[in-house]
PDB file of C-alpha atoms in Angstrom:
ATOM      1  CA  UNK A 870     118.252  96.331 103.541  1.00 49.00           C
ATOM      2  CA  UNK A 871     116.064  97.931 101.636  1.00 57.00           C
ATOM      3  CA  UNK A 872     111.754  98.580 102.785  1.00 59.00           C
ATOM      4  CA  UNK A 873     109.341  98.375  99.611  1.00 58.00           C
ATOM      5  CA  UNK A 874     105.465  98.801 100.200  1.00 59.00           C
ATOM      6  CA  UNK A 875     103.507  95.357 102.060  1.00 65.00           C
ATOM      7  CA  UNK A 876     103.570  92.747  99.920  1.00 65.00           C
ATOM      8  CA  UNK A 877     106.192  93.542  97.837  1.00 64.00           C
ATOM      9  CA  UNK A 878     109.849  92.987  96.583  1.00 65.00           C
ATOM     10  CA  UNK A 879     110.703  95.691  94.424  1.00 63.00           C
ATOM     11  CA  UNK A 880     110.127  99.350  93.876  1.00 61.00           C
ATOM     12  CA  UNK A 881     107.317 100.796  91.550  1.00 62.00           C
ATOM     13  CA  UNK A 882     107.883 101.270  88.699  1.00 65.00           C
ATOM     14  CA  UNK A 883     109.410 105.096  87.540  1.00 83.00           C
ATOM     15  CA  UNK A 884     106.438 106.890  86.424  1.00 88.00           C
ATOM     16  CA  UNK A 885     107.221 109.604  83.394  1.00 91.00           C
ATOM     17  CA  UNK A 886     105.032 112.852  82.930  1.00 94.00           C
ATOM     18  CA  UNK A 887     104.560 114.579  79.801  1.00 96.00           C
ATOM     19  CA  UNK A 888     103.221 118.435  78.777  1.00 97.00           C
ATOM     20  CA  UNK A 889     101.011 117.202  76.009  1.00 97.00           C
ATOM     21  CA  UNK A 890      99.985 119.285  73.015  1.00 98.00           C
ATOM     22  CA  UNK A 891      96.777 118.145  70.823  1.00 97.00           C
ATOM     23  CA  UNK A 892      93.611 119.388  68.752  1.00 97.00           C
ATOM     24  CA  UNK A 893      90.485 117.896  69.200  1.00 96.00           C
ATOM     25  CA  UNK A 894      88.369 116.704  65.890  1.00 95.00           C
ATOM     26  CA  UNK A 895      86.168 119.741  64.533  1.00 94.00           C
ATOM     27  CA  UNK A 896      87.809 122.060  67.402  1.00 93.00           C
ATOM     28  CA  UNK A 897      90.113 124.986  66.018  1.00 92.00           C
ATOM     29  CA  UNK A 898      92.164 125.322  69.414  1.00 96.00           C
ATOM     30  CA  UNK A 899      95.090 124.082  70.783  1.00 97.00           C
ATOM     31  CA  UNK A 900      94.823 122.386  73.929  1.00 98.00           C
ATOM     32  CA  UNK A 901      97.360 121.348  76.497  1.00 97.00           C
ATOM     33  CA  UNK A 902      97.693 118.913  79.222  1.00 97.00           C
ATOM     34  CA  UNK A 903      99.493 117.084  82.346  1.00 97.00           C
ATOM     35  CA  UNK A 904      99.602 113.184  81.183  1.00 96.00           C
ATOM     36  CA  UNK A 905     101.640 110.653  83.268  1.00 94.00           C
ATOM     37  CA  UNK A 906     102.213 107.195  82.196  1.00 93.00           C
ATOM     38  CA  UNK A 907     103.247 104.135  84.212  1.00 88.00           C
ATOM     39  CA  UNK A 908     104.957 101.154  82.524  1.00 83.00           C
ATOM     40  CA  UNK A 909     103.354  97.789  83.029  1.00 80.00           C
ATOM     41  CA  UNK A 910     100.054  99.704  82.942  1.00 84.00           C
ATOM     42  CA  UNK A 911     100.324 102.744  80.450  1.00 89.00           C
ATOM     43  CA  UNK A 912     102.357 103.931  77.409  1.00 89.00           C
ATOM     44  CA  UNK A 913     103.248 106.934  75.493  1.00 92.00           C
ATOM     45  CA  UNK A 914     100.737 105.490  72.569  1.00 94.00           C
ATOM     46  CA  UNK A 915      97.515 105.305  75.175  1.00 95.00           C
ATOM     47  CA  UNK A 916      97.845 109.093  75.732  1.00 96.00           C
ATOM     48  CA  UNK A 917      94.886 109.752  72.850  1.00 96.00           C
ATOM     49  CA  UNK A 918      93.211 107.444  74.919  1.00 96.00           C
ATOM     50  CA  UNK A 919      93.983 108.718  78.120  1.00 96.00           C
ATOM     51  CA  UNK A 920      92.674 112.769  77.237  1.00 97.00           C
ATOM     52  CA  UNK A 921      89.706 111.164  75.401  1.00 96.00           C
ATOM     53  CA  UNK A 922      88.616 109.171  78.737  1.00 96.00           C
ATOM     54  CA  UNK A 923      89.191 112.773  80.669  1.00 95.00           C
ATOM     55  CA  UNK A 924      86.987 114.685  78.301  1.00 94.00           C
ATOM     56  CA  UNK A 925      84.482 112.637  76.740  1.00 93.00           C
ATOM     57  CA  UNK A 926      84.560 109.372  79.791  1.00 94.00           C
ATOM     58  CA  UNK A 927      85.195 107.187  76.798  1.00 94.00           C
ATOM     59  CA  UNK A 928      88.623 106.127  75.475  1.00 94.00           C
ATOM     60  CA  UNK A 929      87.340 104.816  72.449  1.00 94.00           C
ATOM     61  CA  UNK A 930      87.035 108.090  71.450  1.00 95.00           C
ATOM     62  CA  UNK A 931      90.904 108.529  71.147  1.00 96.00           C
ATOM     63  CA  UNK A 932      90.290 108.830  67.119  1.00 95.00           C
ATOM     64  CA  UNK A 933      89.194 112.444  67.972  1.00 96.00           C
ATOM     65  CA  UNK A 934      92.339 113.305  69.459  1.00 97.00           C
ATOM     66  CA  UNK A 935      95.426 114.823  67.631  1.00 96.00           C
ATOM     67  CA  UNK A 936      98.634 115.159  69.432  1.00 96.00           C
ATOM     68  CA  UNK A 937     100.708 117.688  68.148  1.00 97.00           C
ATOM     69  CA  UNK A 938     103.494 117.554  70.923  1.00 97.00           C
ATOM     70  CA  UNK A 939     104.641 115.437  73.935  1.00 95.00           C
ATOM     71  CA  UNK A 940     107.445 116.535  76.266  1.00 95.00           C
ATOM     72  CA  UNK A 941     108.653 114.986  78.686  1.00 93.00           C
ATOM     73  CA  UNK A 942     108.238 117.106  82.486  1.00 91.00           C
TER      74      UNK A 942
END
């Protein structure tokens, strides 16, 4: 039989990492970063969200962000 964590019945859920690519509004450089997302909580389409919160502390903010690229680590 398989063991999953206390209070539980399955295994988490697969969590997928991307190498993303984007510009900031009014910034002329390219930036880069380590993203993961985790379905049930997160999705490829929060990731604007997600680097806004890390630079600014406010996801609302994800209008400023670009993405140029997303690859899968």
């Amino acid at each position: 039989m398989t063991e999953y964590a206390p209070g539980t019945s399955a295994p988490p859920p697969e969590r997928t990492t991307y190498r993303v690519t984007y510009v900031v509004a009014g910034a002329a450089r390219i930036r880069s970063a380590d993203v993961t997302v985790l379905p049930g909580h997160s999705q490829e389409s929060d990731i604007p969200g997600i680097i806004a919160a890390r630079l600014t502390g406010r996801p609302a903010d994800r209008r400023q962000i670009t993405l140029l690229g997303l690859r899968p680590l």
